[in-house]
Tab-separated table of C-alpha atoms in Angstrom:
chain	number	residue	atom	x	y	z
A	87	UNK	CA	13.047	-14.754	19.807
A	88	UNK	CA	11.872	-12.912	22.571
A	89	UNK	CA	7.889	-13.558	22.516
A	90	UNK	CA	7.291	-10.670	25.039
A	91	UNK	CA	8.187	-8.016	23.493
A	92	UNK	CA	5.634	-8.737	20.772
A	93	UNK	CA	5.938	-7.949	17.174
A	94	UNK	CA	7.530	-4.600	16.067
A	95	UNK	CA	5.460	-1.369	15.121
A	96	UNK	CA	3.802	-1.874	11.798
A	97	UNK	CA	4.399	-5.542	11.781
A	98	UNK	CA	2.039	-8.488	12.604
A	99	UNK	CA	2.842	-11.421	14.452
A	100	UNK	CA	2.314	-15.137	13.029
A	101	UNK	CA	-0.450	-15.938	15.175
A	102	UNK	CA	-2.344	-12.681	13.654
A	103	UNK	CA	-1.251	-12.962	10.348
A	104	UNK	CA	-2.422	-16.379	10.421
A	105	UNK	CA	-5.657	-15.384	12.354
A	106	UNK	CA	-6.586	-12.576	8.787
A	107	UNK	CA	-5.512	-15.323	6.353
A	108	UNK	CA	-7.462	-17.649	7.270
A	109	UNK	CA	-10.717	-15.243	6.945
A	110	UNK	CA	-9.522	-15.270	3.274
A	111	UNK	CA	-8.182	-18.610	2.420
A	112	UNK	CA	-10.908	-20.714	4.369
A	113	UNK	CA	-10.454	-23.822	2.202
A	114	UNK	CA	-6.214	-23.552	2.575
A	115	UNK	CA	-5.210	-23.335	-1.070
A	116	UNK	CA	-2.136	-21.275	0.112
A	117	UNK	CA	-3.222	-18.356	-1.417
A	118	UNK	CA	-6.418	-15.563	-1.853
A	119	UNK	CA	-7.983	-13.990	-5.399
A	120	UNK	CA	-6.161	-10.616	-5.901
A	121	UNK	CA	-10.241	-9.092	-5.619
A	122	UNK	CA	-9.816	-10.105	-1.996
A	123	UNK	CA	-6.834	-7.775	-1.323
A	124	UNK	CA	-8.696	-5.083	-0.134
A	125	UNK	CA	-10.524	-6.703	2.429
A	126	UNK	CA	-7.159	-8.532	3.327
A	127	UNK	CA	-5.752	-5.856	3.622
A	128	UNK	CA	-7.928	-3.682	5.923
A	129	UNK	CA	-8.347	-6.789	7.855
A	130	UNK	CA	-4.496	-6.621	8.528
A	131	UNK	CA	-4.638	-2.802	9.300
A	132	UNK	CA	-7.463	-3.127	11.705
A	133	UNK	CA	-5.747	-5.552	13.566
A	134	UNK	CA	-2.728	-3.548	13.671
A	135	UNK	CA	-4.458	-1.048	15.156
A	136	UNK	CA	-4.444	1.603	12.021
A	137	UNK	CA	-6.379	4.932	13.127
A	138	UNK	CA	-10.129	4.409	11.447
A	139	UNK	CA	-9.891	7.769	9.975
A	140	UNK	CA	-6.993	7.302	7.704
A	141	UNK	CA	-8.388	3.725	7.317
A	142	UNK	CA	-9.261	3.776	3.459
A	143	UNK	CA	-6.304	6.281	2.270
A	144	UNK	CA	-4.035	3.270	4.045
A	145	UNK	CA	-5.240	0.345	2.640
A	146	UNK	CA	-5.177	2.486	-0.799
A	147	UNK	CA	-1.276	2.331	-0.160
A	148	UNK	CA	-0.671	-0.673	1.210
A	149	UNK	CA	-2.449	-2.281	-1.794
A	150	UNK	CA	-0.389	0.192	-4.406
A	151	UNK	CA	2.668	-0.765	-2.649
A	152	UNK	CA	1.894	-4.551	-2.617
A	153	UNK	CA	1.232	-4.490	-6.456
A	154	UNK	CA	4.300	-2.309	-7.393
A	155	UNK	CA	6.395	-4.454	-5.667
A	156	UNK	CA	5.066	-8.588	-6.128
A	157	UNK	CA	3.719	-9.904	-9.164
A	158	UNK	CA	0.047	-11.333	-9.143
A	159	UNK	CA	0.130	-14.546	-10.592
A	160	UNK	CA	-1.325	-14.982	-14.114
A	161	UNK	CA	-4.660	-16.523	-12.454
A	162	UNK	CA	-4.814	-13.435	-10.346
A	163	UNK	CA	-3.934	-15.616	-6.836
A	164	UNK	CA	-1.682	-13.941	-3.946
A	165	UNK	CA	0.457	-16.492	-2.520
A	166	UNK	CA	0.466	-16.729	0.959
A	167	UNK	CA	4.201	-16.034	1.848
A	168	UNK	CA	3.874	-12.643	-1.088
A	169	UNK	CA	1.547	-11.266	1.879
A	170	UNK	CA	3.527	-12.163	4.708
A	171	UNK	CA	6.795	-10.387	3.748
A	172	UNK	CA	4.501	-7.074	4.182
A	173	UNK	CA	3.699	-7.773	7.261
A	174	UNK	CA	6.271	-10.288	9.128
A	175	UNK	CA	9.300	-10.009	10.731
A	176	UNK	CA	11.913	-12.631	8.782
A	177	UNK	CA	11.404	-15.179	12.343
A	178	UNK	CA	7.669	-14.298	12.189
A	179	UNK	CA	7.697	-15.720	8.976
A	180	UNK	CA	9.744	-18.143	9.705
A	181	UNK	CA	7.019	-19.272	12.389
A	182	UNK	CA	4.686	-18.857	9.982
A	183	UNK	CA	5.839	-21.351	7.829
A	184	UNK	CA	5.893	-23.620	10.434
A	185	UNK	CA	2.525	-23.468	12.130
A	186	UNK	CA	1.345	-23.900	8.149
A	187	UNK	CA	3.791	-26.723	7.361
A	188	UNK	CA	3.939	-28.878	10.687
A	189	UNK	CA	0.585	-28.136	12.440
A	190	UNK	CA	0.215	-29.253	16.048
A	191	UNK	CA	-2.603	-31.210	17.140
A	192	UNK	CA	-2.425	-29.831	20.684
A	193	UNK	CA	0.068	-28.417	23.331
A	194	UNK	CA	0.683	-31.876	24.770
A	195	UNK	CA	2.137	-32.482	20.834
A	196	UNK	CA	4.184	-29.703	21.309
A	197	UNK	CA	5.570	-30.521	24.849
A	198	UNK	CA	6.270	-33.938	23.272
A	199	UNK	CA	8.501	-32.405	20.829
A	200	UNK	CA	10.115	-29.931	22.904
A	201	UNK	CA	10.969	-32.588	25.080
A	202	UNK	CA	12.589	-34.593	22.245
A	203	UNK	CA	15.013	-31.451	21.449
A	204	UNK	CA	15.366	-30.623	25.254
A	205	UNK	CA	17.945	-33.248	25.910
A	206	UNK	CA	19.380	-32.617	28.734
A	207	UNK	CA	15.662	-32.046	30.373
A	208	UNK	CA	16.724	-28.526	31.359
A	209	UNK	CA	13.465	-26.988	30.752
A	210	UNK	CA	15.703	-24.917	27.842
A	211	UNK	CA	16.615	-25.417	24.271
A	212	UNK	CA	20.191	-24.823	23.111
A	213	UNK	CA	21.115	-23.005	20.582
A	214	UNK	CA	22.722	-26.595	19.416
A	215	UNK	CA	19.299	-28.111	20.095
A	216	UNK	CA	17.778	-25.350	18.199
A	217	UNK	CA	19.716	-25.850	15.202
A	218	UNK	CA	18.708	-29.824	15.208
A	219	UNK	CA	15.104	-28.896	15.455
A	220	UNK	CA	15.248	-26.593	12.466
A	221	UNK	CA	17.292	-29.076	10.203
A	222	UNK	CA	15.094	-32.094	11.216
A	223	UNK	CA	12.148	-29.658	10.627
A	224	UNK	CA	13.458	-28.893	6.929
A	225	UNK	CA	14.600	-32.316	6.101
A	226	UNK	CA	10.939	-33.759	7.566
A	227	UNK	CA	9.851	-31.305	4.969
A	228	UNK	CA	12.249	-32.291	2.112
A	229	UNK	CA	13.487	-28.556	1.931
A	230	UNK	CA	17.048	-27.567	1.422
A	231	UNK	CA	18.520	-25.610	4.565
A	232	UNK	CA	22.128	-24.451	4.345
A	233	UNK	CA	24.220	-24.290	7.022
A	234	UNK	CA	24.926	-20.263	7.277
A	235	UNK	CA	20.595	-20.111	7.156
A	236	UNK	CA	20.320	-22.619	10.187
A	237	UNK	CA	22.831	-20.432	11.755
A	238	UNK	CA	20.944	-17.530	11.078
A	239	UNK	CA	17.481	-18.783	12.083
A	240	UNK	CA	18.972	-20.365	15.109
A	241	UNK	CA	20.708	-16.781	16.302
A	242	UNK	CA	17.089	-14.864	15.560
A	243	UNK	CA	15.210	-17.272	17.530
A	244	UNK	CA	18.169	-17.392	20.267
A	245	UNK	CA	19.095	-13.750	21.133
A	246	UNK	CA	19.073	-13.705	24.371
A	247	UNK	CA	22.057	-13.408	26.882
A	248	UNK	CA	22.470	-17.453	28.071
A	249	UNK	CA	21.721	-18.796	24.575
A	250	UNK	CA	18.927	-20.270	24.680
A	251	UNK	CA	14.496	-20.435	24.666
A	252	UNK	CA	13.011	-21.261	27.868
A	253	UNK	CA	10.216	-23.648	27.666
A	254	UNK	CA	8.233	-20.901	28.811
A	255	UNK	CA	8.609	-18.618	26.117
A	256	UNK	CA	8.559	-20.815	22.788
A	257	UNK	CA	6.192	-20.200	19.764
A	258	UNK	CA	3.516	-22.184	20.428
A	259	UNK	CA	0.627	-23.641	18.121
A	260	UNK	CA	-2.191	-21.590	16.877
């Protein structure tokens, strides 16, 4: 994944995503009252930078989009990961799920664990180191990862012409 180039036009990244939900899901149940959407949901268009003007009318059909296409839960909760697909990239959720599932303490944690996965010390992860990451992340996790999807995260996250992230330009934590 190429963190420069930022998330595509319309789309959030996970560090903003996370940034809105939060606002919304302050005690981390995983998930917001459906009453809450509309605030959610301009909070997500502001920050997208949606034109003021059209402001309301937008949030209007984000909201009529979002409930023709998910179903509220009986209780009337939005999962988390319901709002993301709106808004995410498939490896912004992916990151997503991470920073939610394995949060980091600090940068120094992170280092530490790049390091563990960097094992040649080249200052790079592999697309082979890559792939061990993800499976130990999922297995820490006790979720089931096939092959062809570690595959498919790993070439997402590693599309760029030698193969591999630079230490440089991983996700880091919130």
């Amino acid at each position: 994944m190429d963190s420069a180039r930022g998330p595509a036009p319309g789309r959030s990244d996970a560090a903003g995503f996370w940034e809105v939900w939060q606002r919304f899901d302050a005690d981390e149940k995983g998930y917001i009252e459906e009453k809450e959407l509309d605030a959610f949901f301009l909070h997500m268009l502001m920050k997208l930078g949606t034109d003021e003007t059209v402001m309301e009318a937008t949030v209007d059909k984000v909201k009529q989009q979002f409930m023709t296409t998910q179903d509220a839960s009986k209780e009337g909760r939005i999962q988390m990961k319901e709002l993301a697909g709106m808004f995410l990239s498939e490896d912004e959720n992916f990151l997503l799920f991470f920073r939610r599932e394995t949060p980091l303490d600090s940068s120094v944690e992170f280092m530490q664990i790049w390091r563990r996965y960097d094992t040649d010390s080249s200052g790079f992860i592999s697309a082979a180191e890559l792939r061990d990451f993800l499976r130990d992340l999922f297995l820490h996790h006790k979720k089931a990862i096939s092959e062809a999807k570690l595959e498919e995260y790993t070439g997402t996250m590693v599309s760029n012409e030698q193969g591999h992230l630079h230490e440089g330009s991983s996700p880091t934590p919130p």
